[in-house]
Tab-separated table of C-alpha atoms in Angstrom:
chain	number	residue	atom	x	y	z
V	1	UNK	CA	-21.405	20.266	3.562
V	2	UNK	CA	-24.471	17.815	2.325
V	3	UNK	CA	-25.442	16.014	5.651
V	4	UNK	CA	-24.691	12.760	5.196
V	5	UNK	CA	-20.701	13.537	4.429
V	6	UNK	CA	-20.935	14.698	7.972
V	7	UNK	CA	-18.316	13.441	9.590
V	8	UNK	CA	-18.745	12.488	13.453
V	9	UNK	CA	-16.334	9.899	15.804
V	10	UNK	CA	-16.021	7.100	15.815
V	11	UNK	CA	-18.007	4.564	18.188
V	12	UNK	CA	-16.239	3.742	20.893
V	13	UNK	CA	-14.431	0.374	21.067
V	14	UNK	CA	-14.670	0.376	25.432
V	15	UNK	CA	-10.841	0.604	26.833
V	16	UNK	CA	-9.532	2.030	23.420
V	17	UNK	CA	-8.128	5.340	22.504
V	18	UNK	CA	-9.415	5.842	18.982
V	19	UNK	CA	-8.970	9.081	16.698
V	20	UNK	CA	-10.686	12.272	17.552
V	21	UNK	CA	-12.568	15.265	16.026
V	22	UNK	CA	-11.970	18.927	16.866
V	23	UNK	CA	-14.171	19.594	19.522
V	24	UNK	CA	-14.549	16.413	21.237
V	25	UNK	CA	-15.118	15.968	24.673
V	26	UNK	CA	-11.853	14.362	26.142
V	27	UNK	CA	-12.064	10.561	27.333
V	28	UNK	CA	-9.940	8.752	30.116
V	29	UNK	CA	-6.618	7.670	28.610
V	30	UNK	CA	-6.918	3.211	27.650
V	31	UNK	CA	-5.788	0.618	31.071
V	32	UNK	CA	-3.920	-1.019	28.730
V	33	UNK	CA	-0.970	-1.832	29.468
V	34	UNK	CA	2.587	-0.046	29.169
V	35	UNK	CA	4.823	-1.797	26.996
V	36	UNK	CA	8.899	-0.551	26.934
V	37	UNK	CA	8.834	3.189	24.512
V	38	UNK	CA	10.526	1.640	21.044
V	39	UNK	CA	13.146	3.117	20.473
V	40	UNK	CA	15.048	5.074	17.835
V	41	UNK	CA	17.132	1.344	16.366
V	42	UNK	CA	13.226	0.387	16.717
V	43	UNK	CA	11.557	2.605	14.677
V	44	UNK	CA	14.795	2.669	12.633
V	45	UNK	CA	14.041	-1.436	12.012
V	46	UNK	CA	10.196	-1.026	11.045
V	47	UNK	CA	11.281	1.914	7.914
V	48	UNK	CA	14.102	-0.302	7.190
V	49	UNK	CA	11.217	-2.710	5.628
V	50	UNK	CA	9.857	0.120	3.791
V	51	UNK	CA	13.328	-0.497	1.401
V	52	UNK	CA	12.103	-4.455	0.650
V	53	UNK	CA	8.604	-4.001	0.479
V	54	UNK	CA	9.011	-1.110	-2.223
V	55	UNK	CA	11.407	-3.169	-3.875
V	56	UNK	CA	9.704	-5.934	-4.860
V	57	UNK	CA	6.762	-4.701	-5.510
V	58	UNK	CA	8.610	-1.948	-8.137
V	59	UNK	CA	10.370	-4.875	-9.416
V	60	UNK	CA	8.316	-8.376	-8.623
V	61	UNK	CA	4.812	-6.792	-9.437
V	62	UNK	CA	5.288	-3.545	-11.107
V	63	UNK	CA	8.027	-4.156	-14.217
V	64	UNK	CA	9.989	-7.502	-13.715
V	65	UNK	CA	8.100	-9.775	-13.666
V	66	UNK	CA	5.156	-9.326	-14.956
V	67	UNK	CA	7.556	-8.612	-18.979
V	68	UNK	CA	9.211	-12.202	-17.843
V	69	UNK	CA	5.781	-13.270	-17.770
V	70	UNK	CA	3.441	-12.256	-20.016
V	71	UNK	CA	6.761	-11.890	-22.616
V	72	UNK	CA	9.166	-15.005	-21.554
V	73	UNK	CA	6.490	-17.314	-19.674
V	74	UNK	CA	4.241	-17.029	-21.676
V	75	UNK	CA	6.088	-17.273	-25.529
V	76	UNK	CA	3.989	-19.226	-27.199
V	77	UNK	CA	0.469	-17.950	-25.688
V	78	UNK	CA	-1.849	-14.692	-26.676
V	79	UNK	CA	-3.484	-14.768	-23.578
V	80	UNK	CA	0.149	-13.508	-21.940
V	81	UNK	CA	-1.502	-10.465	-20.962
V	82	UNK	CA	-5.559	-11.190	-19.183
V	83	UNK	CA	-4.183	-14.552	-17.907
V	84	UNK	CA	-1.495	-12.168	-15.869
V	85	UNK	CA	-4.560	-8.881	-15.124
V	86	UNK	CA	-5.902	-12.467	-14.111
V	87	UNK	CA	-3.752	-13.353	-11.508
V	88	UNK	CA	-3.787	-9.880	-10.037
V	89	UNK	CA	-7.241	-9.841	-9.757
V	90	UNK	CA	-7.604	-13.240	-8.116
V	91	UNK	CA	-5.079	-12.936	-5.261
V	92	UNK	CA	-5.827	-9.093	-4.052
V	93	UNK	CA	-9.911	-9.701	-4.469
V	94	UNK	CA	-8.815	-13.242	-1.881
V	95	UNK	CA	-6.321	-10.298	-0.135
V	96	UNK	CA	-9.746	-7.908	0.515
V	97	UNK	CA	-11.396	-10.343	2.206
V	98	UNK	CA	-8.968	-12.148	4.013
V	99	UNK	CA	-7.264	-8.447	5.763
V	100	UNK	CA	-9.495	-7.758	7.832
V	101	UNK	CA	-9.824	-11.323	9.767
V	102	UNK	CA	-5.687	-11.460	10.367
V	103	UNK	CA	-5.298	-8.711	11.728
V	104	UNK	CA	-8.424	-9.629	13.558
V	105	UNK	CA	-6.332	-12.652	14.905
V	106	UNK	CA	-3.386	-10.809	15.135
V	107	UNK	CA	-4.787	-8.207	18.095
V	108	UNK	CA	-6.916	-11.541	19.667
V	109	UNK	CA	-3.250	-14.014	19.732
V	110	UNK	CA	-0.843	-10.802	20.894
V	111	UNK	CA	0.550	-12.722	17.937
V	112	UNK	CA	1.189	-9.733	15.200
V	113	UNK	CA	5.067	-9.970	14.948
V	114	UNK	CA	4.716	-14.232	14.950
V	115	UNK	CA	2.166	-13.681	12.803
V	116	UNK	CA	3.583	-10.901	10.332
V	117	UNK	CA	6.972	-13.194	9.330
V	118	UNK	CA	5.288	-16.408	8.360
V	119	UNK	CA	4.152	-14.097	5.799
V	120	UNK	CA	7.268	-12.872	5.083
V	121	UNK	CA	9.100	-16.706	4.904
V	122	UNK	CA	5.595	-17.421	3.041
V	123	UNK	CA	6.156	-14.877	0.406
V	124	UNK	CA	10.761	-15.368	0.035
V	125	UNK	CA	10.412	-18.973	-0.110
V	126	UNK	CA	7.557	-18.635	-3.221
V	127	UNK	CA	9.537	-15.946	-4.179
V	128	UNK	CA	12.553	-17.300	-5.207
V	129	UNK	CA	10.592	-20.474	-6.835
V	130	UNK	CA	9.461	-17.252	-9.192
V	131	UNK	CA	13.179	-17.481	-9.521
V	132	UNK	CA	13.342	-20.234	-11.521
V	133	UNK	CA	10.271	-20.345	-13.897
V	134	UNK	CA	11.034	-20.713	-16.985
V	135	UNK	CA	9.177	-20.731	-20.620
V	136	UNK	CA	5.898	-21.797	-20.406
V	137	UNK	CA	5.665	-22.586	-16.812
V	138	UNK	CA	2.693	-20.853	-16.597
V	139	UNK	CA	-0.116	-22.355	-14.451
V	140	UNK	CA	3.445	-22.923	-12.296
V	141	UNK	CA	3.655	-19.591	-12.426
V	142	UNK	CA	0.767	-18.150	-11.705
V	143	UNK	CA	0.192	-20.462	-8.416
V	144	UNK	CA	3.438	-19.429	-7.419
V	145	UNK	CA	3.019	-15.322	-8.014
V	146	UNK	CA	-0.381	-15.859	-6.276
V	147	UNK	CA	0.757	-17.175	-2.835
V	148	UNK	CA	3.863	-14.520	-3.559
V	149	UNK	CA	1.393	-11.489	-3.517
V	150	UNK	CA	-0.762	-12.876	-1.184
V	151	UNK	CA	2.051	-13.221	1.611
V	152	UNK	CA	3.700	-10.534	0.589
V	153	UNK	CA	0.205	-8.894	0.939
V	154	UNK	CA	0.080	-10.038	4.665
V	155	UNK	CA	3.083	-8.450	5.570
V	156	UNK	CA	2.854	-5.434	4.321
V	157	UNK	CA	-0.639	-5.525	6.051
V	158	UNK	CA	0.814	-6.299	9.380
V	159	UNK	CA	4.091	-3.891	9.065
V	160	UNK	CA	2.192	-1.091	8.721
V	161	UNK	CA	-0.058	-2.276	12.210
V	162	UNK	CA	3.045	-1.438	14.155
V	163	UNK	CA	3.258	2.332	12.612
V	164	UNK	CA	1.320	3.194	16.412
V	165	UNK	CA	3.329	1.400	18.664
V	166	UNK	CA	7.185	3.310	17.609
V	167	UNK	CA	5.903	6.518	17.998
V	168	UNK	CA	4.227	9.523	19.128
V	169	UNK	CA	0.472	10.653	17.394
V	170	UNK	CA	2.512	14.216	16.909
V	171	UNK	CA	5.010	11.932	14.860
V	172	UNK	CA	3.206	9.907	13.358
V	173	UNK	CA	3.576	11.491	9.202
V	174	UNK	CA	7.212	12.117	9.681
V	175	UNK	CA	7.888	8.590	10.835
V	176	UNK	CA	5.842	7.210	8.127
V	177	UNK	CA	7.500	9.701	5.198
V	178	UNK	CA	11.016	8.960	5.801
V	179	UNK	CA	10.738	5.617	5.777
V	180	UNK	CA	8.284	5.498	2.491
V	181	UNK	CA	11.260	7.522	1.518
V	182	UNK	CA	14.270	5.055	2.301
V	183	UNK	CA	11.845	3.195	0.696
V	184	UNK	CA	11.567	4.488	-2.016
V	185	UNK	CA	14.908	5.363	-2.656
V	186	UNK	CA	16.190	0.854	-1.686
V	187	UNK	CA	14.057	0.911	-4.859
V	188	UNK	CA	15.330	3.069	-6.754
V	189	UNK	CA	18.831	1.780	-6.040
V	190	UNK	CA	17.201	-1.708	-6.934
V	191	UNK	CA	16.092	-0.940	-9.618
V	192	UNK	CA	19.802	0.723	-11.131
V	193	UNK	CA	20.932	-2.573	-10.060
V	194	UNK	CA	18.839	-4.586	-12.217
V	195	UNK	CA	18.674	-1.989	-15.243
V	196	UNK	CA	22.215	-4.064	-17.024
V	197	UNK	CA	20.735	-7.470	-16.398
V	198	UNK	CA	17.671	-5.946	-18.308
V	199	UNK	CA	19.416	-4.103	-20.552
V	200	UNK	CA	19.182	-7.160	-23.837
V	201	UNK	CA	14.649	-6.935	-23.470
V	202	UNK	CA	12.612	-9.174	-22.369
V	203	UNK	CA	13.643	-12.053	-24.195
V	204	UNK	CA	13.128	-15.645	-24.337
V	205	UNK	CA	17.350	-16.115	-24.864
V	206	UNK	CA	17.693	-13.735	-22.125
V	207	UNK	CA	16.235	-15.564	-19.319
V	208	UNK	CA	19.006	-16.433	-17.374
V	209	UNK	CA	19.444	-13.042	-16.408
V	210	UNK	CA	15.521	-11.471	-15.744
V	211	UNK	CA	15.588	-14.456	-13.110
V	212	UNK	CA	19.173	-12.860	-11.575
V	213	UNK	CA	17.708	-9.480	-11.554
V	214	UNK	CA	14.862	-11.527	-9.830
V	215	UNK	CA	16.415	-13.475	-7.166
V	216	UNK	CA	19.240	-10.021	-6.683
V	217	UNK	CA	15.734	-8.056	-5.059
V	218	UNK	CA	13.908	-10.786	-4.301
V	219	UNK	CA	17.823	-11.175	-1.651
V	220	UNK	CA	16.880	-7.449	-0.785
V	221	UNK	CA	13.728	-8.201	0.382
V	222	UNK	CA	14.951	-10.891	2.814
V	223	UNK	CA	18.212	-8.874	4.472
V	224	UNK	CA	15.518	-5.782	4.882
V	225	UNK	CA	12.895	-8.243	7.073
V	226	UNK	CA	15.868	-8.552	9.742
V	227	UNK	CA	16.617	-5.724	11.762
V	228	UNK	CA	12.813	-5.823	12.150
V	229	UNK	CA	13.075	-9.659	13.156
V	230	UNK	CA	15.051	-9.065	15.646
V	231	UNK	CA	14.364	-5.712	17.080
V	232	UNK	CA	10.700	-5.266	16.866
V	233	UNK	CA	8.528	-5.782	20.171
V	234	UNK	CA	5.166	-6.977	20.770
V	235	UNK	CA	3.342	-4.631	22.016
V	236	UNK	CA	-0.231	-6.600	21.917
V	237	UNK	CA	-1.911	-7.959	25.030
V	238	UNK	CA	-3.169	-11.755	24.062
V	239	UNK	CA	-6.400	-11.903	24.295
V	240	UNK	CA	-6.446	-15.569	24.290
V	241	UNK	CA	-4.064	-18.327	23.823
V	242	UNK	CA	-7.140	-21.215	22.291
V	243	UNK	CA	-7.183	-20.869	18.579
V	244	UNK	CA	-10.887	-21.870	18.288
V	245	UNK	CA	-11.783	-18.812	21.006
V	246	UNK	CA	-9.964	-16.521	19.422
V	247	UNK	CA	-11.666	-16.637	15.775
V	248	UNK	CA	-14.688	-16.490	17.321
V	249	UNK	CA	-13.782	-13.051	19.363
V	250	UNK	CA	-12.139	-12.240	16.028
V	251	UNK	CA	-15.574	-12.444	13.939
V	252	UNK	CA	-17.301	-10.399	16.876
V	253	UNK	CA	-15.404	-7.784	16.633
V	254	UNK	CA	-15.396	-7.169	13.150
V	255	UNK	CA	-18.539	-7.293	13.252
V	256	UNK	CA	-18.531	-4.883	15.373
V	257	UNK	CA	-16.139	-2.817	13.994
V	258	UNK	CA	-17.640	-3.351	10.096
V	259	UNK	CA	-20.643	-0.088	11.353
V	260	UNK	CA	-17.920	2.473	12.355
V	261	UNK	CA	-16.075	1.867	8.411
V	262	UNK	CA	-19.806	2.557	6.799
V	263	UNK	CA	-22.143	4.612	9.151
V	264	UNK	CA	-20.642	8.421	8.458
V	265	UNK	CA	-18.027	9.698	10.158
V	266	UNK	CA	-14.910	9.764	10.059
V	267	UNK	CA	-14.336	5.977	9.228
V	268	UNK	CA	-16.817	6.040	6.700
V	269	UNK	CA	-15.189	9.439	4.451
V	270	UNK	CA	-11.451	8.355	4.809
V	271	UNK	CA	-12.238	4.987	3.103
V	272	UNK	CA	-14.545	6.065	0.718
V	273	UNK	CA	-11.412	8.892	-0.438
V	274	UNK	CA	-9.040	5.971	-0.130
V	275	UNK	CA	-11.267	3.309	-2.248
V	276	UNK	CA	-11.395	6.140	-5.114
V	277	UNK	CA	-7.831	7.694	-4.632
V	278	UNK	CA	-6.534	4.501	-4.604
V	279	UNK	CA	-7.979	2.950	-7.934
V	280	UNK	CA	-7.043	6.159	-9.747
V	281	UNK	CA	-3.698	5.715	-8.328
V	282	UNK	CA	-3.301	2.000	-8.892
V	283	UNK	CA	-4.241	3.202	-12.743
V	284	UNK	CA	-1.998	5.026	-13.396
V	285	UNK	CA	0.896	3.239	-11.496
V	286	UNK	CA	0.319	0.090	-13.807
V	287	UNK	CA	-0.133	1.679	-16.268
V	288	UNK	CA	2.452	4.371	-17.266
V	289	UNK	CA	5.263	1.998	-18.871
V	290	UNK	CA	2.337	1.430	-21.544
V	291	UNK	CA	1.305	3.947	-21.824
V	292	UNK	CA	5.140	5.897	-21.875
V	293	UNK	CA	6.170	3.178	-25.153
V	294	UNK	CA	2.284	3.385	-26.844
V	295	UNK	CA	1.102	6.881	-26.335
V	296	UNK	CA	4.398	9.263	-25.830
V	297	UNK	CA	7.010	6.784	-27.688
V	298	UNK	CA	10.081	5.572	-25.334
V	299	UNK	CA	12.042	2.945	-26.149
V	300	UNK	CA	12.203	-0.512	-24.242
V	301	UNK	CA	14.863	1.156	-22.760
V	302	UNK	CA	14.066	4.785	-22.134
V	303	UNK	CA	11.450	2.670	-19.849
V	304	UNK	CA	13.339	2.580	-16.660
V	305	UNK	CA	14.129	5.666	-16.610
V	306	UNK	CA	10.111	6.706	-17.438
V	307	UNK	CA	10.218	4.524	-13.658
V	308	UNK	CA	13.479	5.682	-12.538
V	309	UNK	CA	11.752	9.086	-12.653
V	310	UNK	CA	9.107	8.079	-10.954
V	311	UNK	CA	10.607	6.057	-8.020
V	312	UNK	CA	12.834	10.279	-7.514
V	313	UNK	CA	9.304	11.759	-7.008
V	314	UNK	CA	8.048	9.151	-4.606
V	315	UNK	CA	11.496	9.533	-3.033
V	316	UNK	CA	10.438	13.188	-1.883
V	317	UNK	CA	7.101	12.800	-2.054
V	318	UNK	CA	7.446	10.810	1.009
V	319	UNK	CA	9.545	12.254	3.419
V	320	UNK	CA	8.344	15.710	2.141
V	321	UNK	CA	4.228	15.372	3.090
V	322	UNK	CA	5.234	13.626	5.466
V	323	UNK	CA	6.494	16.248	7.255
V	324	UNK	CA	3.622	18.524	5.885
V	325	UNK	CA	1.384	15.809	7.695
V	326	UNK	CA	1.532	16.381	11.087
V	327	UNK	CA	2.430	20.052	10.427
V	328	UNK	CA	-1.330	21.683	9.109
V	329	UNK	CA	-2.859	17.757	9.866
V	330	UNK	CA	-4.293	14.794	8.135
V	331	UNK	CA	-7.195	16.658	6.343
V	332	UNK	CA	-4.812	19.514	4.135
V	333	UNK	CA	-2.146	16.736	3.739
V	334	UNK	CA	-4.342	14.956	1.823
V	335	UNK	CA	-6.129	17.264	0.269
V	336	UNK	CA	-2.551	18.640	-1.050
V	337	UNK	CA	-1.819	15.068	-2.064
V	338	UNK	CA	-4.717	14.183	-4.037
V	339	UNK	CA	-4.653	18.112	-5.835
V	340	UNK	CA	-0.874	17.052	-6.353
V	341	UNK	CA	-2.151	13.937	-8.287
V	342	UNK	CA	-4.642	15.434	-9.694
V	343	UNK	CA	-2.190	18.107	-11.775
V	344	UNK	CA	-0.418	15.178	-12.850
V	345	UNK	CA	-3.176	12.989	-14.667
V	346	UNK	CA	-4.107	15.720	-16.446
V	347	UNK	CA	-0.428	16.341	-17.035
V	348	UNK	CA	-0.843	12.536	-18.320
V	349	UNK	CA	-3.402	13.252	-21.246
V	350	UNK	CA	-2.440	16.412	-22.692
V	351	UNK	CA	2.237	16.470	-22.931
V	352	UNK	CA	3.431	14.646	-25.952
V	353	UNK	CA	6.761	15.948	-25.683
V	354	UNK	CA	9.472	12.646	-24.230
V	355	UNK	CA	11.041	15.529	-22.021
V	356	UNK	CA	7.461	17.327	-19.989
V	357	UNK	CA	6.622	13.130	-19.657
V	358	UNK	CA	9.364	12.420	-17.245
V	359	UNK	CA	9.066	15.004	-15.469
V	360	UNK	CA	5.750	14.574	-15.930
V	361	UNK	CA	6.519	10.752	-14.131
V	362	UNK	CA	8.190	12.380	-11.479
V	363	UNK	CA	5.180	14.096	-10.144
V	364	UNK	CA	2.905	10.743	-9.726
V	365	UNK	CA	6.554	9.730	-7.742
V	366	UNK	CA	6.008	12.511	-5.429
V	367	UNK	CA	1.960	11.573	-5.391
V	368	UNK	CA	2.766	7.799	-5.074
V	369	UNK	CA	5.059	8.505	-2.408
V	370	UNK	CA	3.276	10.970	-0.892
V	371	UNK	CA	0.297	9.329	-0.694
V	372	UNK	CA	0.712	5.912	0.909
V	373	UNK	CA	2.728	7.600	3.561
V	374	UNK	CA	0.084	10.222	4.787
V	375	UNK	CA	-2.777	7.444	4.706
V	376	UNK	CA	-0.610	5.040	6.944
V	377	UNK	CA	-0.582	7.348	9.100
V	378	UNK	CA	-4.147	8.789	9.166
V	379	UNK	CA	-4.959	5.491	10.007
V	380	UNK	CA	-2.949	5.129	12.494
V	381	UNK	CA	-4.646	7.987	13.993
V	382	UNK	CA	-7.841	6.067	13.213
V	383	UNK	CA	-6.738	2.830	14.899
V	384	UNK	CA	-8.261	1.681	18.219
V	385	UNK	CA	-5.455	0.917	20.440
V	386	UNK	CA	-6.312	-1.864	21.194
V	387	UNK	CA	-7.156	-3.250	17.051
V	388	UNK	CA	-5.151	-1.397	15.057
V	389	UNK	CA	-4.048	-5.109	13.166
V	390	UNK	CA	-7.858	-5.018	12.270
V	391	UNK	CA	-8.582	-1.423	11.487
V	392	UNK	CA	-4.849	-1.049	9.121
V	393	UNK	CA	-6.807	-4.107	8.289
V	394	UNK	CA	-9.966	-3.091	7.246
V	395	UNK	CA	-8.273	-0.118	5.270
V	396	UNK	CA	-6.449	-2.556	3.438
V	397	UNK	CA	-9.024	-4.434	1.805
V	398	UNK	CA	-9.872	-0.488	0.011
V	399	UNK	CA	-6.907	-0.317	-1.120
V	400	UNK	CA	-6.193	-4.029	-2.382
V	401	UNK	CA	-10.069	-3.560	-4.263
V	402	UNK	CA	-9.037	-0.549	-5.675
V	403	UNK	CA	-6.279	-2.239	-7.274
V	404	UNK	CA	-8.045	-4.454	-8.589
V	405	UNK	CA	-11.465	-2.984	-10.146
V	406	UNK	CA	-8.937	0.381	-11.399
V	407	UNK	CA	-6.505	-1.633	-13.704
V	408	UNK	CA	-10.340	-3.065	-14.609
V	409	UNK	CA	-11.787	-0.346	-15.555
V	410	UNK	CA	-8.834	1.221	-18.212
V	411	UNK	CA	-9.261	-1.684	-20.370
V	412	UNK	CA	-12.277	-1.928	-20.557
V	413	UNK	CA	-12.018	1.476	-21.564
V	414	UNK	CA	-8.750	0.937	-23.222
V	415	UNK	CA	-11.602	-2.403	-25.417
V	416	UNK	CA	-14.443	-0.645	-26.737
V	417	UNK	CA	-11.876	3.238	-27.029
V	418	UNK	CA	-8.509	1.754	-28.536
V	419	UNK	CA	-7.117	5.064	-27.038
V	420	UNK	CA	-5.038	4.816	-24.290
V	421	UNK	CA	-5.088	8.391	-23.367
V	422	UNK	CA	-9.582	8.345	-22.944
V	423	UNK	CA	-8.699	6.092	-20.408
V	424	UNK	CA	-6.489	7.940	-18.383
V	425	UNK	CA	-9.067	10.499	-17.901
V	426	UNK	CA	-10.653	7.764	-15.445
V	427	UNK	CA	-7.774	9.105	-12.571
V	428	UNK	CA	-8.881	11.962	-12.968
V	429	UNK	CA	-12.235	11.381	-12.318
V	430	UNK	CA	-11.943	9.118	-8.623
V	431	UNK	CA	-8.809	11.745	-7.771
V	432	UNK	CA	-11.490	14.516	-8.034
V	433	UNK	CA	-14.116	12.388	-6.512
V	434	UNK	CA	-11.726	11.509	-3.781
V	435	UNK	CA	-10.885	15.153	-3.544
V	436	UNK	CA	-14.585	15.891	-2.399
V	437	UNK	CA	-14.812	13.447	0.658
V	438	UNK	CA	-12.357	14.467	1.688
V	439	UNK	CA	-13.617	17.392	2.451
V	440	UNK	CA	-15.029	16.401	5.344
V	441	UNK	CA	-12.744	15.023	7.206
V	442	UNK	CA	-11.384	17.275	9.665
V	443	UNK	CA	-9.207	18.236	11.409
V	444	UNK	CA	-7.622	15.470	14.329
V	445	UNK	CA	-6.293	15.937	17.636
V	446	UNK	CA	-4.169	12.535	19.280
V	447	UNK	CA	-5.085	11.215	21.845
V	448	UNK	CA	-2.315	13.226	24.415
V	449	UNK	CA	-4.313	16.604	23.093
V	450	UNK	CA	-7.233	15.217	24.208
V	451	UNK	CA	-6.548	13.711	27.467
V	452	UNK	CA	-3.250	15.367	28.771
V	453	UNK	CA	-1.866	12.210	28.491
V	454	UNK	CA	1.300	10.613	26.997
V	455	UNK	CA	0.034	8.855	23.108
V	456	UNK	CA	2.023	6.043	22.969
V	457	UNK	CA	2.982	4.179	26.823
């Protein structure tokens, strides 16, 4: 492997436990204040949040509100699709650049749970306003959706930061995979519940039933977060209670952590791969329904079946690959996930029949569920003990930037070629390059293996 890809252990942060690579010498355990270990109920409460999160993403972002905005709210406009991509791009970029600071502030103030549920509450309230938007409410809908998407992303980011705190390092993959599988199963059930409301199509006359489908999904998201609200414990020790001092310290900590990401090392390798694979996955997930209709000839009624196949594959992939990650290790598991994505990308370009496309959609879901599941667990290994929310925030930058540039690249290629199949080679290139970076990621070892101490309190 070329020298610039040579992976070294991230620079130690004093008093923090960080990711350990094979061959590293043991280091003293963290001196952080011990907290009661998480029980099964707390882990279940954390996992339940994925039910609402996955349902919200699938119905509000990927399917229902996206089509509702373009076909109903912008019924008499020709720029609906462009406006939708614009609000997605702006909100994703805002999340990308603000997530690290939000995470760092949560670590410094020791208020990760409080900040999580503030974002959760804002998301619910702004999403409820979306369910009341009708024909002609273009700019109010765009503003409400931007607030919804931003607050939802912040809540998702902060919730992910709890993962290393509630399980041991050798079970990160299993818990993340189980939670993601549970979330995808909930999303599948949610799609089945709202399908009758969408049967009449995305028309102005059917607006009230679509609004009911949106409200039902928002209710599921709200209910899925309640167990975590009552059962999750705040385990991060506050460094200061002064907001101004916290802002200064969070800024300084971010400045100290950025070199860990940009210099050669495990973090840079993982982040580069996450950016590439995230861009490829976003392209596939955003356009798979449109691609099924335009390139394969799926009817409107068959679109839901495509998404059901995707969600079914995601359930299996998240559960299966989460266990594989703990068995094979981070590098091998991620390589396997990206290989699945590569195969599904090739299939999307090559298949022409509906049965084969449904099988491909299942494979796409398998890769999508497992990619997030395994990556979230790997980030738990890479995150220093006292800066978990901060480092998860840095990782979310790659995901949000990928979500912004992936569809943009697809759109540019589509405009240039007027073909759906040629732009679908973009994900294939992204996954191939991401796999190349993953070849440089070495085997991982948790702190318990290195120091002989328990990985978690």
